[in-house]
Short mmCIF file of C-alpha atoms in Angstrom, two decimals:
data_model
loop_
_atom_site.label_atom_id
_atom_site.label_comp_id
_atom_site.label_asym_id
_atom_site.label_seq_id
_atom_site.Cartn_x
_atom_site.Cartn_y
_atom_site.Cartn_z
CA MET A 1 -184.95 70.80 119.91
CA ARG A 2 -182.65 70.71 116.87
CA VAL A 3 -182.70 73.85 114.69
CA ARG A 4 -182.90 73.01 111.29
CA SER A 5 -182.31 75.44 108.21
CA ASP A 6 -183.53 72.96 105.50
CA LEU A 7 -186.24 75.02 103.61
CA SER A 8 -187.77 71.66 102.47
CA ARG A 9 -188.87 70.47 105.86
CA PRO A 10 -191.86 71.86 107.73
CA THR A 11 -190.43 74.12 110.55
CA MET A 12 -192.09 74.97 113.85
CA GLN A 13 -192.53 78.51 115.10
CA LEU A 14 -190.37 77.84 118.06
CA GLU A 15 -187.57 76.37 116.02
CA HIS A 16 -187.07 79.46 113.58
CA ALA A 17 -188.04 82.07 116.01
CA TYR A 18 -184.37 82.42 117.59
CA LEU A 19 -182.28 81.55 114.39
CA GLU A 20 -179.62 84.29 114.41
CA HIS A 21 -177.27 84.01 111.43
CA ALA A 22 -178.24 85.94 108.30
CA GLN A 23 -178.02 82.92 106.16
CA ASP A 24 -180.79 81.08 108.28
CA VAL A 25 -182.93 84.18 108.54
CA LEU A 26 -182.79 85.08 104.97
CA GLY A 27 -183.60 81.62 103.96
CA GLN A 28 -186.78 81.70 105.99
CA TRP A 29 -187.69 85.04 104.52
CA LEU A 30 -187.26 83.51 100.92
CA ALA A 31 -189.41 80.53 101.98
CA TRP A 32 -192.13 82.82 103.35
CA ARG A 33 -191.82 85.17 100.41
CA ARG A 34 -192.89 82.43 98.07
CA ALA A 35 -196.29 82.35 99.74
CA GLY A 36 -196.81 86.22 100.36
CA GLU A 37 -195.60 89.31 101.64
CA VAL A 38 -192.63 89.40 104.35
CA ALA A 39 -191.03 92.25 105.99
CA LEU A 40 -187.32 92.31 106.48
CA VAL A 41 -186.26 94.16 109.92
CA ILE A 42 -182.43 95.32 110.24
CA VAL A 43 -180.71 96.59 113.40
CA THR A 44 -179.10 99.81 111.96
CA ALA A 45 -177.37 101.21 115.01
CA THR A 46 -176.95 100.29 118.82
CA GLN A 47 -175.72 102.27 121.77
CA GLY A 48 -174.77 100.57 124.95
CA GLY A 49 -175.02 96.89 125.87
CA ALA A 50 -177.34 95.82 123.04
CA VAL A 51 -177.98 92.17 122.62
CA ARG A 52 -177.59 91.92 118.83
CA ALA A 53 -175.21 94.05 116.77
CA PRO A 54 -175.97 96.21 113.91
CA GLY A 55 -176.85 94.07 110.73
CA ALA A 56 -178.98 91.54 113.04
CA LEU A 57 -182.08 90.57 110.88
CA MET A 58 -185.60 89.50 111.39
CA ALA A 59 -188.25 88.09 108.91
CA VAL A 60 -191.80 88.94 109.83
CA SER A 61 -194.63 87.42 107.84
CA ALA A 62 -198.10 89.15 107.13
CA ALA A 63 -199.57 86.45 109.73
CA GLY A 64 -197.20 87.71 112.35
CA GLU A 65 -194.78 84.67 112.07
CA SER A 66 -191.21 85.70 112.92
CA CYS A 67 -187.71 84.42 112.33
CA GLY A 68 -184.60 85.84 113.95
CA TYR A 69 -184.42 88.08 117.03
CA LEU A 70 -183.19 91.54 117.77
CA SER A 71 -183.05 91.79 121.54
CA GLY A 72 -183.30 89.59 124.77
CA GLY A 73 -187.02 89.75 124.33
CA CYS A 74 -187.45 93.62 125.38
CA ILE A 75 -188.58 94.62 122.01
CA ASP A 76 -189.20 91.79 119.51
CA ALA A 77 -192.98 91.53 120.03
CA ASP A 78 -193.47 95.24 119.23
CA VAL A 79 -191.14 95.09 116.24
CA VAL A 80 -193.34 92.07 114.79
CA HIS A 81 -196.45 94.42 115.38
CA HIS A 82 -194.82 97.62 113.53
CA ALA A 83 -193.65 95.04 110.64
CA GLN A 84 -197.13 93.85 110.18
CA LYS A 85 -198.24 97.63 110.00
CA SER A 86 -195.51 98.35 107.59
CA LEU A 87 -196.55 95.23 105.35
CA ARG A 88 -200.21 96.82 105.26
CA SER A 89 -199.06 100.45 104.62
CA GLY A 90 -196.14 99.51 102.34
CA CYS A 91 -194.23 102.16 104.14
CA ILE A 92 -190.74 101.92 105.60
CA GLU A 93 -190.92 102.16 109.35
CA ARG A 94 -187.80 103.54 111.20
CA LEU A 95 -187.91 102.87 114.98
CA ARG A 96 -185.85 103.51 118.06
CA TYR A 97 -185.97 101.64 121.45
CA GLY A 98 -184.35 102.61 124.57
CA SER A 99 -182.73 105.81 125.44
CA GLY A 100 -184.31 108.68 123.20
CA SER A 101 -187.22 106.47 122.37
CA PRO A 102 -190.75 107.70 121.87
CA PHE A 103 -191.64 104.34 123.30
CA ILE A 104 -191.37 105.06 127.05
CA ASP A 105 -193.34 101.96 127.92
CA LEU A 106 -190.50 99.84 126.55
CA PRO A 107 -187.29 100.82 128.25
CA LEU A 108 -184.05 98.55 127.69
CA PRO A 109 -182.76 97.23 130.87
CA CYS A 110 -179.33 97.74 129.76
CA GLY A 111 -179.76 101.44 129.39
CA GLY A 112 -178.79 101.61 125.72
CA ALA A 113 -180.61 102.19 122.70
CA ILE A 114 -181.35 100.14 119.48
CA GLU A 115 -182.49 101.42 116.01
CA VAL A 116 -184.14 99.48 113.54
CA TRP A 117 -185.61 99.59 110.10
CA VAL A 118 -188.63 97.72 108.87
CA LEU A 119 -188.58 97.20 104.98
CA PRO A 120 -191.91 95.94 103.78
CA ASP A 121 -190.77 95.17 100.28
CA PRO A 122 -187.05 94.52 99.80
CA ASP A 123 -185.60 93.36 96.49
CA VAL A 124 -185.84 89.46 96.54
CA GLU A 125 -182.87 88.98 94.15
CA VAL A 126 -180.92 91.07 96.52
CA LEU A 127 -181.68 88.97 99.54
CA ARG A 128 -181.48 85.75 97.51
CA GLY A 129 -177.85 86.77 96.27
CA CYS A 130 -176.85 87.45 99.85
CA HIS A 131 -178.30 84.14 101.01
CA ASP A 132 -176.81 82.15 98.29
CA ARG A 133 -173.21 83.74 98.90
CA LEU A 134 -173.40 82.47 102.54
CA ALA A 135 -174.61 79.25 101.61
CA LEU A 136 -171.58 78.93 99.26
CA ARG A 137 -169.44 79.96 102.24
CA GLN A 138 -168.60 83.23 101.05
CA PRO A 139 -169.00 86.66 102.89
CA ALA A 140 -171.79 89.02 101.76
CA THR A 141 -172.55 92.52 102.26
CA LEU A 142 -175.87 94.26 102.29
CA THR A 143 -176.11 97.92 101.82
CA LEU A 144 -178.87 100.08 103.06
CA ALA A 145 -179.36 103.26 101.27
CA PRO A 146 -180.97 106.31 102.81
CA SER A 147 -184.18 105.81 100.66
CA GLY A 148 -184.36 102.38 102.20
CA ALA A 149 -183.37 100.48 98.96
CA LEU A 150 -181.15 97.39 99.56
CA ARG A 151 -178.19 96.56 97.32
CA LEU A 152 -175.74 93.62 97.27
CA GLY A 153 -172.18 94.88 97.81
CA HIS A 154 -171.10 98.50 98.74
CA SER A 155 -172.23 101.78 97.80
CA ALA A 156 -170.63 105.07 97.46
CA VAL A 157 -173.99 106.82 98.24
CA ALA A 158 -173.51 109.19 101.21
CA GLY A 159 -175.37 108.17 104.15
CA ALA A 160 -175.73 104.37 103.10
CA LEU A 161 -175.01 101.77 105.71
CA SER A 162 -173.20 98.55 104.90
CA PHE A 163 -173.44 95.37 106.91
CA ARG A 164 -171.01 92.56 106.26
CA TYR A 165 -171.89 88.76 107.05
CA THR A 166 -169.49 85.97 107.06
CA PRO A 167 -170.18 82.17 106.80
CA LYS A 168 -171.30 80.06 109.85
CA LEU A 169 -168.79 78.24 111.87
CA ARG A 170 -168.09 74.70 110.63
CA LEU A 171 -166.46 71.89 112.55
CA ARG A 172 -164.34 69.09 111.05
CA ILE A 173 -163.30 66.45 113.53
CA ALA A 174 -160.89 63.66 112.81
CA GLY A 175 -160.22 60.89 115.28
CA ARG A 176 -161.54 58.08 117.24
CA GLY A 177 -163.67 57.24 120.40
CA ALA A 178 -165.67 59.32 123.02
CA ASP A 179 -163.87 62.57 122.28
CA SER A 180 -164.58 62.87 118.92
CA LEU A 181 -168.44 61.85 119.36
CA ALA A 182 -168.98 64.03 122.43
CA LEU A 183 -167.71 67.30 120.55
CA ALA A 184 -169.95 66.40 117.73
CA ARG A 185 -173.11 65.78 119.72
CA LEU A 186 -172.47 69.15 121.51
CA ALA A 187 -171.73 71.15 118.23
CA MET A 188 -174.75 69.85 116.49
CA ALA A 189 -176.96 70.80 119.43
CA SER A 190 -175.40 74.24 118.92
CA GLY A 191 -176.58 74.36 115.36
CA ILE A 192 -172.90 74.02 113.98
CA GLU A 193 -172.46 72.15 110.63
CA THR A 194 -170.26 69.27 111.61
CA GLU A 195 -168.20 66.59 109.94
CA LEU A 196 -166.57 63.61 111.52
CA GLN A 197 -163.70 61.76 109.83
CA LEU A 198 -163.49 58.35 111.58
CA ARG A 199 -161.43 54.98 111.40
CA ASP A 200 -163.29 52.52 113.56
CA GLY A 201 -166.71 51.09 112.24
CA ALA A 202 -168.04 51.42 115.42
CA ASP A 203 -167.62 55.16 115.88
CA VAL A 204 -169.15 55.44 112.57
CA GLN A 205 -172.19 53.77 113.45
CA ALA A 206 -172.30 55.74 116.50
CA ALA A 207 -172.01 59.00 114.58
CA ARG A 208 -174.91 57.90 112.24
CA ARG A 209 -177.17 57.04 115.56
CA LEU A 210 -176.30 60.81 116.70
CA GLY A 211 -177.82 62.28 113.31
CA VAL A 212 -174.24 63.30 111.95
CA ASP A 213 -174.85 63.92 108.12
CA ARG A 214 -171.44 64.08 107.06
CA VAL A 215 -169.44 61.14 108.17
CA THR A 216 -166.04 60.14 106.21
CA VAL A 217 -164.51 56.76 106.87
CA LEU A 218 -160.56 57.02 106.90
CA THR A 219 -158.79 54.17 105.50
CA LEU A 220 -155.10 54.80 104.85
CA PRO A 221 -152.87 57.85 106.31
CA ALA A 222 -151.44 58.06 102.79
CA THR A 223 -155.12 58.61 101.08
CA LEU A 224 -156.63 61.35 103.10
CA PRO A 225 -160.06 62.78 102.01
CA VAL A 226 -159.67 66.06 99.79
CA LEU A 227 -159.18 69.10 102.15
CA ASP A 228 -162.27 71.45 101.87
CA ASP A 229 -161.66 73.69 104.78
CA ASP A 230 -162.22 77.25 104.49
CA PRO A 231 -161.42 80.35 106.77
CA TRP A 232 -164.62 79.51 108.93
CA THR A 233 -163.72 76.10 109.39
CA ALA A 234 -162.30 74.86 112.66
CA PHE A 235 -160.46 71.44 112.62
CA LEU A 236 -159.81 69.08 115.72
CA LEU A 237 -157.47 66.16 115.73
CA ALA A 238 -158.72 63.74 118.11
CA PHE A 239 -156.26 60.76 117.34
CA HIS A 240 -153.53 59.37 119.34
CA ASP A 241 -151.87 57.60 116.61
CA ALA A 242 -148.49 59.20 115.40
CA ASP A 243 -148.97 58.10 111.75
CA TRP A 244 -152.56 59.58 111.49
CA GLU A 245 -151.64 62.78 113.47
CA GLU A 246 -148.73 63.74 111.21
CA ARG A 247 -150.78 63.31 108.16
CA LEU A 248 -153.81 65.03 108.96
CA LEU A 249 -152.20 68.06 110.78
CA ALA A 250 -149.86 68.52 108.00
CA GLN A 251 -152.76 68.44 105.52
CA ALA A 252 -154.95 70.86 107.84
CA LEU A 253 -151.92 73.36 108.03
CA THR A 254 -152.04 73.50 104.04
CA GLY A 255 -155.65 75.08 104.52
CA PRO A 256 -156.99 78.33 105.76
CA ALA A 257 -158.96 76.98 108.70
CA CYS A 258 -159.35 79.55 111.22
CA TYR A 259 -158.80 76.99 114.27
CA VAL A 260 -156.36 73.71 114.13
CA GLY A 261 -156.19 71.90 117.38
CA ALA A 262 -155.13 68.52 118.59
CA VAL A 263 -156.05 66.77 121.88
CA GLY A 264 -153.28 65.38 124.18
CA SER A 265 -151.12 66.50 126.99
CA ARG A 266 -148.39 69.24 126.73
CA LYS A 267 -145.81 66.52 126.40
CA SER A 268 -147.52 65.02 123.65
CA HIS A 269 -147.94 68.18 121.76
CA VAL A 270 -144.22 69.19 122.03
CA MET A 271 -143.45 65.47 120.67
CA ARG A 272 -146.06 65.88 117.63
CA CYS A 273 -144.59 69.13 116.82
CA GLU A 274 -141.04 67.78 116.78
CA ARG A 275 -142.30 65.25 114.30
CA LEU A 276 -143.78 67.75 112.06
CA ARG A 277 -140.94 69.89 112.27
CA ALA A 278 -138.74 66.98 111.30
CA THR A 279 -141.07 66.42 107.89
CA GLY A 280 -140.39 70.07 107.08
CA VAL A 281 -143.52 72.01 108.38
CA GLU A 282 -142.33 75.54 109.00
CA GLU A 283 -142.39 77.29 112.64
CA GLY A 284 -145.18 79.64 111.62
CA GLN A 285 -147.39 76.71 110.57
CA LEU A 286 -146.57 74.87 113.94
CA ARG A 287 -147.63 77.86 115.89
CA ARG A 288 -151.06 77.45 114.43
CA ILE A 289 -151.58 74.31 116.30
CA ARG A 290 -153.45 74.49 119.63
CA GLY A 291 -152.31 71.78 122.13
CA PRO A 292 -153.44 71.13 124.78
CA VAL A 293 -156.69 72.12 123.49
CA GLY A 294 -159.73 73.67 125.46
CA LEU A 295 -160.17 76.50 127.97
CA VAL A 296 -159.89 74.24 130.98
CA PRO A 297 -156.77 72.48 131.39
CA SER A 298 -156.32 68.66 132.17
CA LEU A 299 -160.07 67.54 131.51
CA ARG A 300 -160.43 64.07 131.36
CA ASP A 301 -164.26 63.52 130.80
CA ALA A 302 -165.17 63.70 127.16
CA SER A 303 -168.46 65.53 127.61
CA MET A 304 -166.41 68.19 129.81
CA LEU A 305 -163.72 68.27 127.17
CA ALA A 306 -165.98 68.86 124.54
CA VAL A 307 -167.59 71.96 126.34
CA SER A 308 -164.15 73.20 126.92
CA VAL A 309 -162.91 72.88 123.23
CA LEU A 310 -166.13 74.09 121.67
CA ALA A 311 -165.81 77.39 123.76
CA GLU A 312 -162.10 77.56 122.48
CA ILE A 313 -163.31 77.41 118.95
CA VAL A 314 -166.26 79.69 119.33
CA GLU A 315 -163.65 82.23 120.74
CA VAL A 316 -161.23 81.99 117.80
CA TYR A 317 -164.11 81.90 115.31
CA ARG A 318 -165.62 85.30 116.84
CA CYS A 319 -162.14 86.95 116.84
CA LYS A 320 -161.99 85.94 113.14
CA VAL A 321 -165.21 87.50 112.47
CA ARG A 322 -165.17 90.41 114.63
CA SER A 323 -161.51 91.25 115.10
CA PRO A 324 -159.75 90.12 111.87
CA PHE A 325 -157.08 92.76 112.44
CA ALA A 326 -156.08 91.81 115.87
CA SER A 327 -152.71 90.32 114.61
CA THR A 328 -152.26 92.80 111.56
CA ALA A 329 -150.40 96.08 111.83
CA LEU A 330 -151.55 98.92 109.60
CA VAL A 331 -148.56 100.68 107.81
CA LEU A 332 -149.75 104.03 106.36
CA LEU A 333 -147.09 105.61 103.95
CA ALA A 334 -147.44 109.51 104.21
CA ALA A 335 -143.92 110.58 103.38
CA GLY A 336 -144.47 111.21 99.78
CA GLN A 337 -143.00 114.51 98.58
CA GLY A 338 -145.92 115.31 96.29
CA ARG A 339 -144.09 117.35 93.87
CA ARG A 340 -146.62 117.22 91.07
CA PHE A 341 -149.21 118.86 93.53
CA GLU A 342 -148.60 122.60 92.77
CA GLY A 343 -148.63 125.27 95.52
CA GLY A 344 -149.21 123.20 98.63
CA ASP A 345 -149.15 119.65 100.61
CA LYS A 346 -151.41 117.36 98.80
CA LEU A 347 -152.08 115.36 102.10
CA LEU A 348 -153.14 118.66 103.70
CA ALA A 349 -155.23 119.72 100.96
CA ARG A 350 -159.02 119.68 101.65
CA PHE A 351 -161.24 116.95 100.29
CA ARG A 352 -164.79 116.35 101.78
CA GLY A 353 -164.28 118.62 104.59
CA GLN A 354 -161.02 117.14 105.71
CA TYR A 355 -157.30 116.73 104.81
CA VAL A 356 -156.86 114.23 102.19
CA MET A 357 -154.68 112.05 104.37
CA HIS A 358 -157.29 111.98 107.23
CA HIS A 359 -159.51 109.71 105.09
CA ALA A 360 -156.91 107.17 104.86
CA SER A 361 -155.72 107.57 108.58
CA ALA A 362 -159.52 107.04 109.59
CA ALA A 363 -159.41 103.45 108.23
CA LEU A 364 -160.62 100.48 110.48
CA GLN A 365 -161.55 102.74 113.49
CA ALA A 366 -164.15 100.46 114.63
CA HIS A 367 -161.64 97.45 114.40
CA ASP A 368 -158.97 96.54 116.95
CA VAL A 369 -155.61 96.30 115.19
CA ALA A 370 -152.06 95.19 116.45
CA ALA A 371 -150.62 98.71 115.66
CA ARG A 372 -151.15 101.67 113.74
CA ILE A 373 -147.79 102.77 112.06
CA ALA A 374 -147.60 105.86 109.97
CA VAL A 375 -144.43 106.92 108.01
CA VAL A 376 -143.61 110.55 107.26
CA GLY A 377 -140.61 112.44 105.88
CA PRO A 378 -138.19 114.62 107.94
CA ASP A 379 -139.71 118.05 106.85
CA GLN A 380 -143.34 116.91 107.34
CA ALA A 381 -143.86 117.99 110.87
CA GLN A 382 -147.55 118.99 110.45
CA ARG A 383 -148.31 115.64 108.78
CA ALA A 384 -146.84 113.86 111.94
CA GLU A 385 -148.70 116.11 114.04
CA GLU A 386 -151.93 115.26 112.66
CA LEU A 387 -151.42 111.57 112.54
CA ARG A 388 -150.27 111.41 116.12
CA ALA A 389 -153.62 113.12 117.13
CA ALA A 390 -155.53 110.59 115.16
CA GLY A 391 -153.84 107.80 117.15
CA TRP A 392 -150.88 106.58 114.96
CA SER A 393 -147.37 105.98 116.10
CA VAL A 394 -145.31 108.13 113.89
CA VAL A 395 -142.08 107.05 112.35
CA VAL A 396 -139.82 109.52 110.49
CA ASN A 397 -138.05 108.21 107.52
CA ALA A 398 -134.84 110.37 107.22
CA HIS A 399 -134.42 108.67 103.65
CA ALA A 400 -137.83 109.53 102.23
CA ALA A 401 -136.45 111.41 99.26
CA GLN A 402 -134.94 108.35 97.88
CA GLY A 403 -138.20 106.53 97.01
CA LEU A 404 -141.26 105.01 98.36
CA SER A 405 -139.42 101.77 99.15
CA THR A 406 -137.73 103.37 101.96
CA SER A 407 -140.65 104.47 103.76
CA LEU A 408 -142.32 100.88 103.28
CA ALA A 409 -139.09 99.46 104.53
CA ALA A 410 -139.30 101.73 107.74
CA GLY A 411 -143.04 100.75 108.34
CA ILE A 412 -142.52 96.93 107.86
CA ARG A 413 -139.40 97.27 110.28
CA GLN A 414 -141.41 98.64 112.83
CA ALA A 415 -144.37 96.30 112.32
CA GLY A 416 -142.05 93.45 112.65
CA ALA A 417 -140.67 94.62 115.75
CA ARG A 418 -144.37 94.59 117.72
CA GLN A 419 -145.18 91.77 119.73
CA GLY A 420 -148.00 89.45 118.07
CA VAL A 421 -147.99 91.02 114.63
CA GLU A 422 -148.49 88.32 111.90
CA ALA A 423 -149.31 90.66 108.81
CA ALA A 424 -149.02 94.17 107.84
CA LEU A 425 -151.66 96.03 105.78
CA VAL A 426 -149.94 98.80 103.63
CA MET A 427 -152.10 101.86 102.79
CA LEU A 428 -151.24 105.03 101.03
CA ALA A 429 -152.19 108.31 102.60
CA ASP A 430 -152.99 110.02 99.34
CA MET A 431 -155.77 107.31 98.71
CA PRO A 432 -159.02 108.86 100.06
CA ASN A 433 -161.76 106.69 98.85
CA VAL A 434 -160.64 103.16 99.91
CA PRO A 435 -163.51 101.83 102.26
CA ASP A 436 -162.99 99.54 105.44
CA ALA A 437 -164.73 96.80 103.49
CA HIS A 438 -162.05 96.38 100.96
CA LEU A 439 -159.47 96.39 103.47
CA VAL A 440 -161.38 93.58 105.22
CA ASP A 441 -161.67 91.79 102.01
CA LEU A 442 -157.85 91.91 101.75
CA ARG A 443 -157.32 90.51 105.18
CA ASP A 444 -159.84 87.59 104.50
CA ALA A 445 -157.93 86.61 101.48
CA LEU A 446 -154.57 86.35 103.32
CA THR A 447 -154.79 82.70 104.28
CA PRO A 448 -152.08 80.92 106.09
CA GLN A 449 -150.67 79.44 102.81
CA ARG A 450 -150.56 82.81 101.07
CA SER A 451 -147.60 85.36 101.59
CA ALA A 452 -149.34 88.48 100.14
CA VAL A 453 -152.52 89.98 98.90
CA MET A 454 -152.78 93.30 96.58
CA SER A 455 -155.57 95.06 95.31
CA LEU A 456 -156.22 95.12 91.67
CA ALA A 457 -157.25 97.80 89.47
CA GLY A 458 -157.90 96.65 85.92
CA ALA A 459 -154.62 94.61 85.33
CA VAL A 460 -152.43 96.53 87.69
CA SER A 461 -151.49 95.37 91.11
CA MET A 462 -151.44 98.13 93.68
CA PRO A 463 -151.97 99.04 97.29
CA PRO A 464 -153.70 98.78 99.58
CA ALA A 465 -151.93 95.49 100.14
CA ILE A 466 -151.47 93.16 102.73
CA PHE A 467 -148.36 91.04 103.56
CA GLY A 468 -147.67 87.98 105.95
CA ARG A 469 -144.74 88.14 108.27
CA SER A 470 -142.85 85.48 106.23
CA VAL A 471 -142.06 88.28 103.62
CA PHE A 472 -141.19 91.19 106.08
CA GLY A 473 -137.45 90.56 105.44
CA SER A 474 -137.87 90.92 101.74
CA LEU A 475 -139.74 94.16 101.98
CA THR A 476 -137.23 95.74 104.24
CA GLY A 477 -134.64 95.03 101.80
CA LEU A 478 -136.28 96.89 98.92
CA ALA A 479 -134.54 99.88 97.23
CA GLY A 480 -135.40 102.87 95.36
CA ASP A 481 -138.93 103.77 94.11
CA ALA A 482 -140.14 100.27 93.18
CA GLY A 483 -142.41 99.59 95.98
CA ALA A 484 -143.92 96.34 97.01
CA GLY A 485 -144.99 95.07 93.56
CA GLN A 486 -141.58 94.11 92.71
CA ILE A 487 -141.67 91.65 95.67
CA PHE A 488 -145.22 90.75 95.13
CA ARG A 489 -144.17 89.79 91.40
CA SER A 490 -141.61 87.27 92.81
CA LEU A 491 -143.65 85.54 95.37
CA ALA A 492 -145.18 82.08 94.64
CA HIS A 493 -148.26 82.19 96.80
CA THR A 494 -150.32 85.48 96.29
CA ALA A 495 -153.67 86.75 95.43
CA THR A 496 -155.22 89.88 94.29
CA VAL A 497 -158.79 91.47 95.27
CA PRO A 498 -160.21 93.60 92.62
CA ILE A 499 -160.76 97.27 93.69
CA PRO A 500 -163.23 99.61 91.74
CA SER A 501 -161.60 102.52 90.00
CA GLU A 502 -163.52 104.97 92.25
CA TRP A 503 -161.83 103.46 95.34
CA ALA A 504 -158.40 103.17 93.82
CA LEU A 505 -158.38 106.98 93.32
CA ASP A 506 -155.03 108.66 94.31
CA ILE A 507 -154.46 112.41 94.76
CA ASP A 508 -151.34 113.45 92.83
CA THR A 509 -152.23 116.80 91.24
CA ARG A 510 -154.55 119.77 91.64
CA GLU A 511 -156.50 118.16 88.78
CA ASP A 512 -156.91 114.93 90.60
CA LEU A 513 -158.35 116.67 93.61
CA ALA A 514 -160.56 118.70 91.50
CA GLN A 515 -161.96 115.69 89.34
CA ALA A 516 -162.44 114.01 92.85
CA GLN A 517 -164.48 116.54 94.32
CA ALA A 518 -166.73 116.89 91.36
CA GLU A 519 -167.40 113.04 91.20
CA CYS A 520 -168.03 113.19 95.01
CA SER A 521 -170.70 116.05 94.64
CA LEU A 522 -172.27 113.81 91.88
CA SER A 523 -172.69 110.75 94.23
CA LEU A 524 -174.44 112.84 96.91
CA PRO A 525 -178.35 112.32 96.94
CA ILE A 526 -180.70 115.25 96.89
CA GLY A 527 -180.79 116.90 100.10
CA VAL A 528 -177.42 116.09 101.41
#
C-alpha cells in the first residue's frame, strides 16, 4: 500500500501507523490537532539494540489513533495507552521499558532499554515550525527542556535534550528505458520522493502510469532543466548516450547531491570520466561519481539492478545523516601561549567542573570522524597528556610561538596525510561553549562546490571553520598570526554559519573565565 503524506487526502490507520520520518509524523500530528488534543511521544534515550533512535516520534490522538512507531511492536500499544492517559490528566509521562523498567510484563527481546516522554500539550507553533523546515528541505532541531517544554532550535539550559532531524531522501533519475522505470517504481514503493527526467515519449507515458508525480521531458542536452538538488538528493544517470551523459553529470557535479551515480560497465565508466576530464571537470569531482553502480556487480535485470542501486543510495544517505564526519578530520588548536591569562594555563583552568580545553576536546564524541588531531606547543606536556587520554593524536608544533598559523598548518598537514580525509574541521581549545549542533551545521554547509565554511559572529568570520581538501595547500602556506581568515577571504566559493555570542565565547583572560562562570550559573534551572 502506498504511503501518503498529503494531509488533504483521507488516510487509513494502517497507512499512517508506520510512518517514521519526523516530517510525516508531525504532519499527521498537526492534522489531528486541528480536530482535538493530540499527544506527542519522543524517544529520549536508548540502551542496547533499540529499533528506533533517540528523537523518534509518535503522535497519539485522544481516540487512540497513532502515527509513527517506537519499537518493533514490543511497547507501542502500551505507549498509546499511556498517551491517552496523559491527554486526560494533562500531565507529562516519562516511561522506561526494558532493562530497569517497572513494566516487567513488557520485556524487550533485545535486552536493552527505551526511554520515552509523552507530552500531552506541546507547543503547536514549535511543531509546525519543525515540520515546515523539513518540508522546505532544511534540517530542524527540537529541544526538550527538563520541564517538558519544546522549542525549535538549540538551548543552553542544563539538562535539555536536542534532537536533530534532516530532510527525507529524494531521488532524481535521468535516463531512458527499463532501468529508470524499475528504480522509480521501487523508490516510490519505499516512500521516496522521485523525479524522472526522460527523453522518450513512451517512457514518459509509462512513468505517468506508474504514478510518478514529477516527470520532466528532456529536449536537448544544451537546455537541461534547472538543477534543484540538495544535500539529501541522490542522482542517478541511466543514459547510454555520450552527449546526454556528459551534460547531465557535469550539471549534477555542480550541485550538492549526496549521491551521484551512472549505470554502465567499468569500462564505460572509465571512458565517461575521461570525457569529463577533457572538459575540465576536476579529479575531486570525478571521484564523486559512482560507477558501476549498485552493491551487487554485473546485474542485467532492471528489477534486480533497481534493488542493488537503491540499497547503495540508502547506504550513502544513511552515512550522510548519521555519520556526516566520516571523511572529516577534527583539528583542535591547543598551542596558544595564553600570555593574557595571569597566573596559570588558561586551557587547564577549571570551567563547569572540567579543564577549559576538555569542553572542546569532547566535541562530536558520538560521531565517527576520520581523525582527531590536536596541536600543542613544545612546552605544554600536560595539555598533550590530557588530549591523548581523551583520544586525540597529538602533534607538537615546535614553532607555536611564531603564531596561530603555524599550528593551523601543522594540523592541516597531518589531516592531509590521513587516508580518506576530504575536509578538516578546525576548532580552538579555548572555546568551551560550541555545541555539536553548530559543528554539524558547518559540515552540512560544506557542499562539494564550496571550499570553506566559517562561523559568523555578528560581522566577524571566525572558528570553528571547516575547509575542503582543495585548500589544504593554501592553509599549510600561512605565516604569522593571521590565521585561516586570511585564506577564507581570498576564496571564491565560501559560506558562513551564524554562531550566537554565547557559543562564540573564548577564554583569554581571568575576567573572561569569571564572566563565563557567572553566565553559566544563571542559565542553570532551579534545583540543578
